[in-house]
Amino acid sequence: MDPRFEETTDVLRRTADHALAYLQTLHDRRVHPLTSPAEMRASLGGPLPDDGVPPREVVDQLVAATERGVVASAGPRYFGFVIGGALPAALAADWMTSAWDQNAVLYATSPAAAAAEMVVADWLLDLFDLPRGTSVGLTTGCQMANFTAIAAARRAVLAKRGWDVERDGLQGAPRIRIVVGGEGHVTIDVALQMLGLGTATAERVPTDDQGRMRPDALEAVLAAGDIGAPMIVCAQIGNVNSGASDDITKIAELVQRLDAGWLHVDGAFGLWARAVPELRLQLDGVEQADSWATDAHKWLNVPYDSGLVFVRDQAAHRGSMLMSAAYLVAGEADQRDPSSYVPESSRRARGFALYAALKSLGRRGVADLVQRCCSLAARLAAQLARAPGVEVLNEVALNQVLVRFGDDDELTRRTIRHVQEDGTCWLGGSTWQGKAVMRISVSNWSTTEADIDLSAEAILRCFAQAQGAQR
Ligand SMILES: *Cc1c(COP(=O)(O)O)cnc(C)c1O
């Protein structure tokens, strides 16, 4: 055997063993480690060695040194933020992606990576029931999906006024009105920040008690300014706290009346509910938007990083991501250049893991995964709400639950701290309509009813502890 290959064989076999040993502990290790920045630095740190360390030793040492700082967020009782795990097929395809080490920049650099993106794009348009022919980009996450969609929107609404923003920039351009729901995700603000549109100039639309943009308030906001101006309206399905979704049918109707309007929908996790027949009803009208952003690393349980952007107007999408140089040979019409749809140039071939996830689940499997998480969230909400002093503040429309303890900010925060220290499950806090809340997101493919029951028990135990400490 070629000695270079011997070393590779040895280290990869060893790594597979390490990975399996870790994954085996996911179901019963404490969910969040008790470590400190100093401890982590000390165990990983030290000077860069003058001479290299053999690969096998590097991996052994890395695994040992990170052991106390790795969060079991891929496991079944991690309910923080909105974080999915990694489906077995997706994880395996992700390993292959690294082994192949393709640069998914051009068709020329990887016909296979380009084809995987095309296939996945068709599957997803079908699954979400978005207009066929919509153009799709595979981004690092929903942040860059929102960025890409708003870049395409910026191009399109300014083109309607005869302005080429990619060539001439924003200086001297017609003013664009940006309209965002009052509960818009922070990554919309970051996109506005990066695209030169600014955050302070965005007009915020009041929301209802679930955080949904109020269509009547949108109508009033639109009418209060220049209705003929180029306009980008950002709506949302799946509020990051409550899980609630805007009424896109009504919002789209208002935006379609505008002369130069664009409707963007941030559906980082909410868009996946479109794959579930029983949940479709609350997401009617979503197909009428101009662009959509979502994540695969959240609810589809694809390993990080994996986001998706969809743009109805392919020319606007590609035009806003334009990159041309003599040495970059653009593909023929039937040859997709993956970088034409995203901000990055050289990039990971993230289509393979998406392909594997979707293929391993099938249409029914995706629907089951999403539906199961929603049912488990409802189960947890019901178990908590039964206890005296515990209140669920949101309508559990999807997989998110907002819980308040003793109707008291301090007690709620203390309960969250106790749960985090307890280690049975992990979740975070947030503020909902001015009140401190515990925020629970059920997004993992492997979570079972037993995990939910164990977690409910732990949460109520920690609430009792927090009450005891207060007395
Ligand atoms: C998570 C989330 C985002 C950002 O997604 P990233 O994957 O972190 O980039 C945007 N919008 C909503 C509603 C989200 O929940």
Short mmCIF file of C-alpha atoms and ligand atoms in Angstrom, two decimals:
data_model
loop_
_atom_site.label_atom_id
_atom_site.label_comp_id
_atom_site.label_asym_id
_atom_site.label_seq_id
_atom_site.Cartn_x
_atom_site.Cartn_y
_atom_site.Cartn_z
CA MET A 1 0.00 0.00 0.00
CA ASP A 2 1.14 3.54 -0.76
CA PRO A 3 2.36 4.84 2.65
CA ARG A 4 0.33 8.04 2.27
CA PHE A 5 -2.77 5.92 1.99
CA GLU A 6 -1.83 3.77 4.97
CA GLU A 7 -1.85 6.83 7.17
CA THR A 8 -5.20 7.98 5.76
CA THR A 9 -6.77 4.57 6.29
CA ASP A 10 -5.53 4.41 9.84
CA VAL A 11 -6.73 7.87 10.85
CA LEU A 12 -10.15 7.61 9.18
CA ARG A 13 -10.93 4.21 10.72
CA ARG A 14 -9.89 5.60 14.07
CA THR A 15 -12.06 8.69 13.54
CA ALA A 16 -15.10 6.59 12.66
CA ASP A 17 -14.62 4.79 16.00
CA HIS A 18 -14.36 8.12 17.84
CA ALA A 19 -17.49 9.42 16.10
CA LEU A 20 -19.49 6.30 16.92
CA ALA A 21 -18.32 6.33 20.52
CA TYR A 22 -19.51 9.94 20.82
CA LEU A 23 -22.83 9.40 19.09
CA GLN A 24 -23.53 6.45 21.38
CA THR A 25 -23.40 8.80 24.38
CA LEU A 26 -25.74 11.39 22.86
CA HIS A 27 -28.84 9.91 24.45
CA ASP A 28 -27.63 9.93 28.02
CA ARG A 29 -24.69 12.30 28.42
CA ARG A 30 -25.42 15.57 30.22
CA VAL A 31 -26.68 17.90 27.52
CA HIS A 32 -24.59 20.95 28.30
CA PRO A 33 -21.06 20.51 29.65
CA LEU A 34 -19.86 22.30 32.75
CA THR A 35 -16.70 23.96 31.53
CA SER A 36 -15.08 27.38 31.44
CA PRO A 37 -13.32 29.30 28.68
CA ALA A 38 -10.05 28.94 30.61
CA GLU A 39 -10.44 25.18 30.94
CA MET A 40 -11.19 24.81 27.24
CA ARG A 41 -8.27 27.02 26.26
CA ALA A 42 -5.96 25.09 28.56
CA SER A 43 -6.95 21.67 27.27
CA LEU A 44 -6.73 22.65 23.58
CA GLY A 45 -3.97 25.24 23.88
CA GLY A 46 -0.20 25.33 24.16
CA PRO A 47 2.27 26.61 21.60
CA LEU A 48 2.12 25.52 17.96
CA PRO A 49 4.54 22.58 17.79
CA ASP A 50 7.68 23.05 15.70
CA ASP A 51 7.29 19.59 14.27
CA GLY A 52 4.04 18.06 13.15
CA VAL A 53 2.14 15.45 15.13
CA PRO A 54 0.99 12.24 13.36
CA PRO A 55 -2.68 12.41 12.22
CA ARG A 56 -3.85 9.61 14.50
CA GLU A 57 -2.42 11.34 17.56
CA VAL A 58 -3.87 14.67 16.46
CA VAL A 59 -7.36 13.20 16.30
CA ASP A 60 -6.99 11.30 19.59
CA GLN A 61 -5.82 14.46 21.33
CA LEU A 62 -8.52 16.61 19.75
CA VAL A 63 -11.25 14.27 20.88
CA ALA A 64 -9.85 14.06 24.40
CA ALA A 65 -9.29 17.80 24.69
CA THR A 66 -12.79 18.79 23.53
CA GLU A 67 -14.67 16.14 25.51
CA ARG A 68 -15.66 18.55 28.30
CA GLY A 69 -16.66 21.37 25.94
CA VAL A 70 -18.84 19.67 23.37
CA VAL A 71 -22.58 20.35 23.65
CA ALA A 72 -24.94 17.47 22.93
CA SER A 73 -27.01 19.73 20.69
CA ALA A 74 -27.30 16.91 18.15
CA GLY A 75 -29.05 14.82 20.80
CA PRO A 76 -32.73 14.29 21.64
CA ARG A 77 -33.08 16.60 24.66
CA TYR A 78 -31.51 19.77 23.37
CA PHE A 79 -34.28 22.37 23.09
CA GLY A 80 -32.24 25.58 22.84
CA PHE A 81 -32.50 28.13 19.99
CA VAL A 82 -33.77 26.19 16.94
CA ILE A 83 -31.18 23.47 16.50
CA GLY A 84 -31.60 20.17 14.71
CA GLY A 85 -29.35 17.13 14.87
CA ALA A 86 -27.86 15.18 11.99
CA LEU A 87 -29.79 12.40 10.28
CA PRO A 88 -27.58 9.31 9.79
CA ALA A 89 -27.69 9.49 5.98
CA ALA A 90 -26.97 13.22 5.99
CA LEU A 91 -24.04 12.79 8.37
CA ALA A 92 -22.62 10.01 6.21
CA ALA A 93 -23.00 12.11 3.05
CA ASP A 94 -21.30 14.97 4.85
CA TRP A 95 -18.32 12.68 5.55
CA MET A 96 -18.21 11.79 1.85
CA THR A 97 -18.41 15.47 0.97
CA SER A 98 -15.20 16.03 2.92
CA ALA A 99 -13.57 12.96 1.42
CA TRP A 100 -14.40 14.11 -2.11
CA ASP A 101 -13.43 17.70 -1.21
CA GLN A 102 -15.24 19.16 -4.19
CA ASN A 103 -15.29 22.86 -4.85
CA ALA A 104 -18.93 23.56 -5.66
CA VAL A 105 -18.17 26.86 -7.35
CA LEU A 106 -18.64 25.96 -11.02
CA TYR A 107 -20.03 23.09 -13.04
CA ALA A 108 -16.45 22.66 -14.24
CA THR A 109 -15.10 22.04 -10.73
CA SER A 110 -17.69 19.35 -9.88
CA PRO A 111 -20.43 18.12 -12.22
CA ALA A 112 -21.66 15.85 -9.40
CA ALA A 113 -22.01 18.70 -6.89
CA ALA A 114 -23.83 20.82 -9.48
CA ALA A 115 -26.22 17.97 -10.31
CA ALA A 116 -26.96 17.25 -6.63
CA GLU A 117 -28.00 20.91 -6.23
CA MET A 118 -30.29 20.73 -9.26
CA VAL A 119 -31.98 17.55 -8.07
CA VAL A 120 -32.41 18.85 -4.52
CA ALA A 121 -33.79 22.15 -5.85
CA ASP A 122 -36.53 20.32 -7.78
CA TRP A 123 -37.40 18.11 -4.81
CA LEU A 124 -37.70 21.11 -2.50
CA LEU A 125 -39.87 23.19 -4.85
CA ASP A 126 -42.14 20.19 -5.01
CA LEU A 127 -42.10 19.57 -1.24
CA PHE A 128 -42.78 23.23 -0.34
CA ASP A 129 -45.09 23.65 -3.33
CA LEU A 130 -43.35 26.81 -4.54
CA PRO A 131 -43.61 27.97 -8.17
CA ARG A 132 -41.75 25.50 -10.40
CA GLY A 133 -38.85 27.21 -12.14
CA THR A 134 -38.04 29.21 -9.01
CA SER A 135 -34.30 29.61 -8.70
CA VAL A 136 -32.57 27.99 -5.72
CA GLY A 137 -29.27 28.67 -3.96
CA LEU A 138 -27.59 26.59 -1.25
CA THR A 139 -26.23 28.97 1.37
CA THR A 140 -24.42 28.54 4.68
CA GLY A 141 -27.61 29.25 6.63
CA CYS A 142 -30.77 31.32 6.72
CA GLN A 143 -28.80 34.47 7.46
CA MET A 144 -27.16 34.31 4.04
CA ALA A 145 -30.41 33.10 2.49
CA ASN A 146 -32.13 36.27 3.75
CA PHE A 147 -29.16 38.31 2.51
CA THR A 148 -29.29 36.75 -0.96
CA ALA A 149 -33.05 37.14 -1.30
CA ILE A 150 -32.96 40.80 -0.27
CA ALA A 151 -30.03 41.40 -2.66
CA ALA A 152 -32.18 40.00 -5.50
CA ALA A 153 -35.09 42.13 -4.31
CA ARG A 154 -32.91 45.25 -4.22
CA ARG A 155 -31.83 44.60 -7.80
CA ALA A 156 -35.36 43.94 -9.06
CA VAL A 157 -37.18 46.87 -7.46
CA LEU A 158 -34.48 49.32 -8.54
CA ALA A 159 -34.42 47.90 -12.07
CA LYS A 160 -38.11 48.86 -12.27
CA ARG A 161 -36.95 52.45 -11.85
CA GLY A 162 -34.22 52.04 -14.46
CA TRP A 163 -31.42 51.75 -11.92
CA ASP A 164 -28.67 49.09 -12.11
CA VAL A 165 -27.59 48.70 -8.49
CA GLU A 166 -24.89 46.11 -9.18
CA ARG A 167 -23.16 48.54 -11.56
CA ASP A 168 -23.96 51.92 -10.01
CA GLY A 169 -24.39 51.08 -6.36
CA LEU A 170 -26.79 52.78 -3.99
CA GLN A 171 -25.35 56.28 -4.11
CA GLY A 172 -27.88 58.43 -5.92
CA ALA A 173 -30.27 55.49 -6.38
CA PRO A 174 -34.02 55.90 -5.90
CA ARG A 175 -34.90 55.39 -2.25
CA ILE A 176 -36.19 51.91 -1.39
CA ARG A 177 -38.81 51.57 1.32
CA ILE A 178 -38.12 48.57 3.56
CA VAL A 179 -41.07 47.23 5.51
CA VAL A 180 -40.53 44.53 8.17
CA GLY A 181 -42.84 42.88 10.70
CA GLY A 182 -42.24 44.12 14.24
CA GLU A 183 -41.11 40.60 15.17
CA GLY A 184 -38.80 40.13 12.16
CA HIS A 185 -35.73 37.99 12.86
CA VAL A 186 -32.49 39.78 13.67
CA THR A 187 -30.85 38.29 10.55
CA ILE A 188 -33.16 40.43 8.40
CA ASP A 189 -31.63 43.46 10.12
CA VAL A 190 -28.14 42.09 9.52
CA ALA A 191 -28.95 41.61 5.82
CA LEU A 192 -30.22 45.21 5.59
CA GLN A 193 -27.06 46.34 7.35
CA MET A 194 -24.78 44.50 4.91
CA LEU A 195 -26.75 45.52 1.80
CA GLY A 196 -26.43 49.24 2.48
CA LEU A 197 -30.13 49.61 3.22
CA GLY A 198 -29.74 50.27 6.93
CA THR A 199 -31.78 49.09 9.87
CA ALA A 200 -33.08 52.36 11.29
CA THR A 201 -34.86 53.28 8.06
CA ALA A 202 -36.90 50.04 8.02
CA GLU A 203 -40.59 50.65 8.72
CA ARG A 204 -41.81 48.22 11.40
CA VAL A 205 -45.32 46.82 11.24
CA PRO A 206 -47.13 46.19 14.55
CA THR A 207 -47.83 42.54 15.41
CA ASP A 208 -50.60 40.65 17.17
CA ASP A 209 -50.36 38.70 20.45
CA GLN A 210 -48.59 35.76 18.73
CA GLY A 211 -46.04 37.99 16.97
CA ARG A 212 -47.74 37.89 13.55
CA MET A 213 -47.57 40.96 11.33
CA ARG A 214 -51.04 42.54 11.33
CA PRO A 215 -52.23 42.88 7.72
CA ASP A 216 -54.41 45.91 8.59
CA ALA A 217 -51.35 47.56 10.16
CA LEU A 218 -49.30 46.73 7.07
CA GLU A 219 -51.89 48.41 4.90
CA ALA A 220 -51.68 51.52 7.10
CA VAL A 221 -47.87 51.56 7.03
CA LEU A 222 -47.80 51.22 3.24
CA ALA A 223 -50.34 54.03 2.78
CA ALA A 224 -48.50 56.34 5.19
CA GLY A 225 -45.56 56.74 2.78
CA ASP A 226 -44.88 56.94 -0.97
CA ILE A 227 -46.85 53.96 -2.25
CA GLY A 228 -45.15 54.19 -5.66
CA ALA A 229 -41.62 53.85 -4.25
CA PRO A 230 -39.57 50.69 -4.80
CA MET A 231 -40.54 48.58 -1.80
CA ILE A 232 -39.31 45.40 -0.10
CA VAL A 233 -41.67 43.81 2.43
CA CYS A 234 -40.22 41.14 4.72
CA ALA A 235 -42.71 38.70 6.27
CA GLN A 236 -42.09 35.62 8.34
CA ILE A 237 -43.37 32.11 8.86
CA GLY A 238 -42.21 30.55 12.12
CA ASN A 239 -41.54 33.26 14.70
CA VAL A 240 -38.31 32.36 16.50
CA ASN A 241 -40.07 32.58 19.87
CA SER A 242 -43.73 31.63 19.36
CA GLY A 243 -43.50 29.69 16.07
CA ALA A 244 -46.41 31.75 14.71
CA SER A 245 -46.67 32.56 11.00
CA ASP A 246 -47.77 35.73 9.25
CA ASP A 247 -50.88 35.61 7.07
CA ILE A 248 -49.07 35.55 3.75
CA THR A 249 -52.24 35.47 1.63
CA LYS A 250 -53.35 38.84 2.96
CA ILE A 251 -49.86 40.32 2.93
CA ALA A 252 -49.20 39.16 -0.65
CA GLU A 253 -52.45 40.73 -1.79
CA LEU A 254 -51.26 44.12 -0.46
CA VAL A 255 -47.77 43.80 -1.93
CA GLN A 256 -49.09 42.73 -5.34
CA ARG A 257 -50.95 46.05 -5.58
CA LEU A 258 -47.65 47.94 -5.43
CA ASP A 259 -46.00 49.06 -8.64
CA ALA A 260 -42.47 48.07 -7.59
CA GLY A 261 -43.02 45.77 -4.62
CA TRP A 262 -41.27 42.57 -3.54
CA LEU A 263 -42.42 40.17 -0.84
CA HIS A 264 -39.77 38.15 0.97
CA VAL A 265 -40.65 35.39 3.43
CA ASP A 266 -38.21 34.30 6.15
CA GLY A 267 -39.15 30.70 6.88
CA ALA A 268 -35.99 29.45 8.58
CA PHE A 269 -37.89 26.57 10.13
CA GLY A 270 -41.52 27.48 9.39
CA LEU A 271 -41.24 26.70 5.68
CA TRP A 272 -40.86 23.00 6.54
CA ALA A 273 -44.44 22.97 7.82
CA ARG A 274 -45.43 23.31 4.14
CA ALA A 275 -44.34 19.68 3.75
CA VAL A 276 -47.01 18.53 6.21
CA PRO A 277 -50.55 18.24 4.79
CA GLU A 278 -52.12 18.90 8.24
CA LEU A 279 -50.10 22.10 8.69
CA ARG A 280 -50.44 23.42 5.16
CA LEU A 281 -53.58 25.35 6.03
CA GLN A 282 -51.81 27.82 8.32
CA LEU A 283 -49.30 28.47 5.51
CA ASP A 284 -51.61 29.14 2.62
CA GLY A 285 -50.49 31.88 0.27
CA VAL A 286 -46.80 31.37 0.96
CA GLU A 287 -46.32 30.41 -2.70
CA GLN A 288 -47.32 33.95 -3.69
CA ALA A 289 -44.18 35.60 -2.35
CA ASP A 290 -41.21 36.61 -4.51
CA SER A 291 -38.50 35.01 -2.41
CA TRP A 292 -38.14 32.61 0.51
CA ALA A 293 -35.36 31.71 2.92
CA THR A 294 -35.01 28.60 5.04
CA ASP A 295 -32.56 26.34 6.81
CA ALA A 296 -31.79 22.67 6.35
CA HIS A 297 -29.59 22.48 9.44
CA LYS A 298 -32.56 23.27 11.66
CA TRP A 299 -35.64 21.17 11.00
CA LEU A 300 -34.39 18.88 8.24
CA ASN A 301 -31.56 17.76 10.56
CA VAL A 302 -28.73 18.17 8.06
CA PRO A 303 -25.30 18.85 9.65
CA TYR A 304 -24.11 22.47 9.72
CA ASP A 305 -23.91 24.50 7.59
CA SER A 306 -26.91 24.35 5.30
CA GLY A 307 -29.39 27.05 4.29
CA LEU A 308 -31.57 27.60 1.22
CA VAL A 309 -32.72 30.62 -0.74
CA PHE A 310 -35.52 30.56 -3.30
CA VAL A 311 -36.14 33.40 -5.76
CA ARG A 312 -39.05 33.41 -8.17
CA ASP A 313 -37.28 35.75 -10.63
CA GLN A 314 -34.23 33.80 -11.72
CA ALA A 315 -32.72 36.74 -13.61
CA ALA A 316 -32.88 38.97 -10.52
CA HIS A 317 -31.35 36.21 -8.40
CA ARG A 318 -28.44 35.55 -10.75
CA GLY A 319 -28.00 39.21 -11.57
CA SER A 320 -27.53 40.10 -7.92
CA MET A 321 -24.89 37.40 -7.39
CA LEU A 322 -22.99 38.12 -10.61
CA MET A 323 -19.35 37.12 -10.83
CA SER A 324 -17.39 37.02 -14.04
CA ALA A 325 -13.71 36.71 -14.86
CA ALA A 326 -11.89 35.42 -17.91
CA TYR A 327 -10.58 32.28 -16.20
CA LEU A 328 -13.94 31.29 -14.74
CA VAL A 329 -15.55 29.26 -17.48
CA ALA A 330 -19.29 29.60 -17.08
CA GLY A 331 -21.28 26.44 -17.68
CA GLU A 332 -23.57 25.90 -20.65
CA ALA A 333 -27.30 26.42 -20.17
CA ASP A 334 -27.78 22.89 -18.79
CA GLN A 335 -24.69 23.12 -16.59
CA ARG A 336 -25.44 24.72 -13.24
CA ASP A 337 -22.71 26.88 -11.73
CA PRO A 338 -23.61 26.66 -8.01
CA SER A 339 -21.92 29.94 -7.13
CA SER A 340 -24.27 31.89 -9.45
CA TYR A 341 -26.95 31.68 -6.75
CA VAL A 342 -25.03 32.55 -3.58
CA PRO A 343 -22.62 35.21 -2.32
CA GLU A 344 -19.68 32.80 -2.00
CA SER A 345 -17.24 31.76 -4.68
CA SER A 346 -15.33 28.62 -3.61
CA ARG A 347 -17.64 26.66 -1.39
CA ARG A 348 -18.50 23.32 0.19
CA ALA A 349 -20.60 20.91 -1.87
CA ARG A 350 -23.45 21.03 0.60
CA GLY A 351 -25.93 19.55 -1.87
CA PHE A 352 -24.86 15.98 -1.07
CA ALA A 353 -25.94 16.04 2.58
CA LEU A 354 -29.25 17.64 1.61
CA TYR A 355 -29.75 15.01 -1.05
CA ALA A 356 -29.07 12.23 1.45
CA ALA A 357 -31.38 13.70 4.09
CA LEU A 358 -34.29 14.09 1.68
CA LYS A 359 -33.77 10.72 0.05
CA SER A 360 -33.49 8.86 3.36
CA LEU A 361 -36.73 10.42 4.64
CA GLY A 362 -38.80 10.60 1.49
CA ARG A 363 -41.81 12.89 1.24
CA ARG A 364 -43.59 11.04 4.04
CA GLY A 365 -40.53 11.00 6.26
CA VAL A 366 -40.08 14.77 6.07
CA ALA A 367 -43.73 15.28 6.96
CA ASP A 368 -43.46 12.77 9.83
CA LEU A 369 -40.34 14.44 11.23
CA VAL A 370 -41.96 17.89 11.27
CA GLN A 371 -45.30 16.64 12.54
CA ARG A 372 -43.64 14.56 15.26
CA CYS A 373 -41.69 17.55 16.60
CA CYS A 374 -44.92 19.59 16.71
CA SER A 375 -46.75 16.83 18.59
CA LEU A 376 -43.88 16.45 21.04
CA ALA A 377 -43.85 20.22 21.63
CA ALA A 378 -47.59 20.08 22.35
CA ARG A 379 -47.05 17.13 24.71
CA LEU A 380 -44.37 19.01 26.64
CA ALA A 381 -46.53 22.16 26.75
CA ALA A 382 -49.48 20.16 28.14
CA GLN A 383 -47.38 18.46 30.81
CA LEU A 384 -45.91 21.75 31.97
CA ALA A 385 -49.19 23.69 31.87
CA ARG A 386 -50.82 21.12 34.15
CA ALA A 387 -48.50 22.07 37.01
CA PRO A 388 -49.63 24.89 39.33
CA GLY A 389 -47.84 28.17 38.70
CA VAL A 390 -46.74 27.21 35.19
CA GLU A 391 -48.17 29.00 32.20
CA VAL A 392 -47.66 28.44 28.47
CA LEU A 393 -47.79 31.86 26.82
CA ASN A 394 -48.05 30.96 23.13
CA GLU A 395 -50.43 29.00 20.97
CA VAL A 396 -48.25 25.98 20.20
CA ALA A 397 -48.75 26.21 16.44
CA LEU A 398 -45.47 24.49 15.53
CA ASN A 399 -42.50 23.24 17.55
CA GLN A 400 -41.95 26.25 19.85
CA VAL A 401 -43.16 26.59 23.43
CA LEU A 402 -42.90 29.69 25.65
CA VAL A 403 -43.25 28.98 29.36
CA ARG A 404 -43.48 31.30 32.33
CA PHE A 405 -43.09 30.28 35.96
CA GLY A 406 -44.99 31.82 38.88
CA ASP A 407 -45.75 34.78 36.58
CA ASP A 408 -42.40 36.12 37.74
CA ASP A 409 -39.32 37.17 35.73
CA GLU A 410 -36.80 36.21 38.39
CA LEU A 411 -38.40 32.83 39.11
CA THR A 412 -38.55 32.06 35.40
CA ARG A 413 -34.88 32.95 34.90
CA ARG A 414 -33.84 30.98 37.95
CA THR A 415 -35.77 27.93 36.73
CA ILE A 416 -33.97 28.16 33.38
CA ARG A 417 -30.59 28.33 35.16
CA HIS A 418 -31.45 25.28 37.25
CA VAL A 419 -32.48 23.32 34.15
CA GLN A 420 -29.24 24.26 32.42
CA GLU A 421 -27.21 23.11 35.43
CA ASP A 422 -29.28 19.95 35.92
CA GLY A 423 -28.15 18.60 32.53
CA THR A 424 -31.16 16.41 31.70
CA CYS A 425 -32.11 18.74 28.89
CA TRP A 426 -31.06 22.18 27.72
CA LEU A 427 -33.08 25.23 26.80
CA GLY A 428 -32.71 28.98 26.93
CA GLY A 429 -34.66 32.07 27.85
CA SER A 430 -36.16 34.95 25.98
CA THR A 431 -38.40 37.93 26.49
CA TRP A 432 -41.94 37.69 25.18
CA GLN A 433 -44.14 40.79 25.24
CA GLY A 434 -42.05 42.27 28.00
CA LYS A 435 -42.03 39.13 30.15
CA ALA A 436 -39.18 36.69 30.83
CA VAL A 437 -39.95 33.25 29.38
CA MET A 438 -38.39 29.83 29.00
CA ARG A 439 -38.03 29.07 25.31
CA ILE A 440 -38.35 25.49 24.10
CA SER A 441 -37.77 24.32 20.54
CA VAL A 442 -38.31 20.66 19.59
CA SER A 443 -36.36 20.18 16.36
CA ASN A 444 -34.45 16.93 16.62
CA TRP A 445 -35.22 13.81 14.54
CA SER A 446 -34.39 11.44 17.40
CA THR A 447 -36.48 12.96 20.20
CA THR A 448 -39.04 10.52 21.64
CA GLU A 449 -42.02 10.81 23.99
CA ALA A 450 -39.81 9.36 26.74
CA ASP A 451 -37.33 12.24 26.20
CA ILE A 452 -40.18 14.72 26.50
CA ASP A 453 -41.52 13.13 29.70
CA LEU A 454 -38.06 13.01 31.25
CA SER A 455 -37.51 16.67 30.34
CA ALA A 456 -40.90 17.80 31.68
CA GLU A 457 -40.08 16.08 34.94
CA ALA A 458 -36.67 17.77 35.12
CA ILE A 459 -38.13 21.21 34.32
CA LEU A 460 -40.80 20.90 37.03
CA ARG A 461 -38.22 19.63 39.52
CA CYS A 462 -36.06 22.68 38.75
CA PHE A 463 -39.07 25.00 39.12
CA ALA A 464 -39.69 23.53 42.59
CA GLN A 465 -36.01 24.09 43.44
CA ALA A 466 -36.19 27.67 42.21
CA GLN A 467 -39.30 28.28 44.33
CA GLY A 468 -37.56 26.76 47.35
CA ALA A 469 -34.56 29.05 46.87
CA GLN A 470 -36.85 32.07 46.66
CA ARG A 471 -38.62 31.38 49.93
C1 LIG B 1 -32.52 30.72 12.78
C2 LIG B 1 -33.26 31.76 12.05
C3 LIG B 1 -32.60 32.59 11.11
C4 LIG B 1 -31.11 32.55 10.90
O1 LIG B 1 -30.66 31.31 10.47
P1 LIG B 1 -29.12 30.86 10.55
O2 LIG B 1 -29.19 29.47 10.09
O3 LIG B 1 -28.69 31.02 11.97
O4 LIG B 1 -28.34 31.73 9.64
C5 LIG B 1 -33.38 33.48 10.41
N1 LIG B 1 -34.70 33.59 10.62
C6 LIG B 1 -35.36 32.83 11.53
C7 LIG B 1 -36.83 33.00 11.69
C8 LIG B 1 -34.65 31.89 12.27
O5 LIG B 1 -35.30 31.11 13.14
#
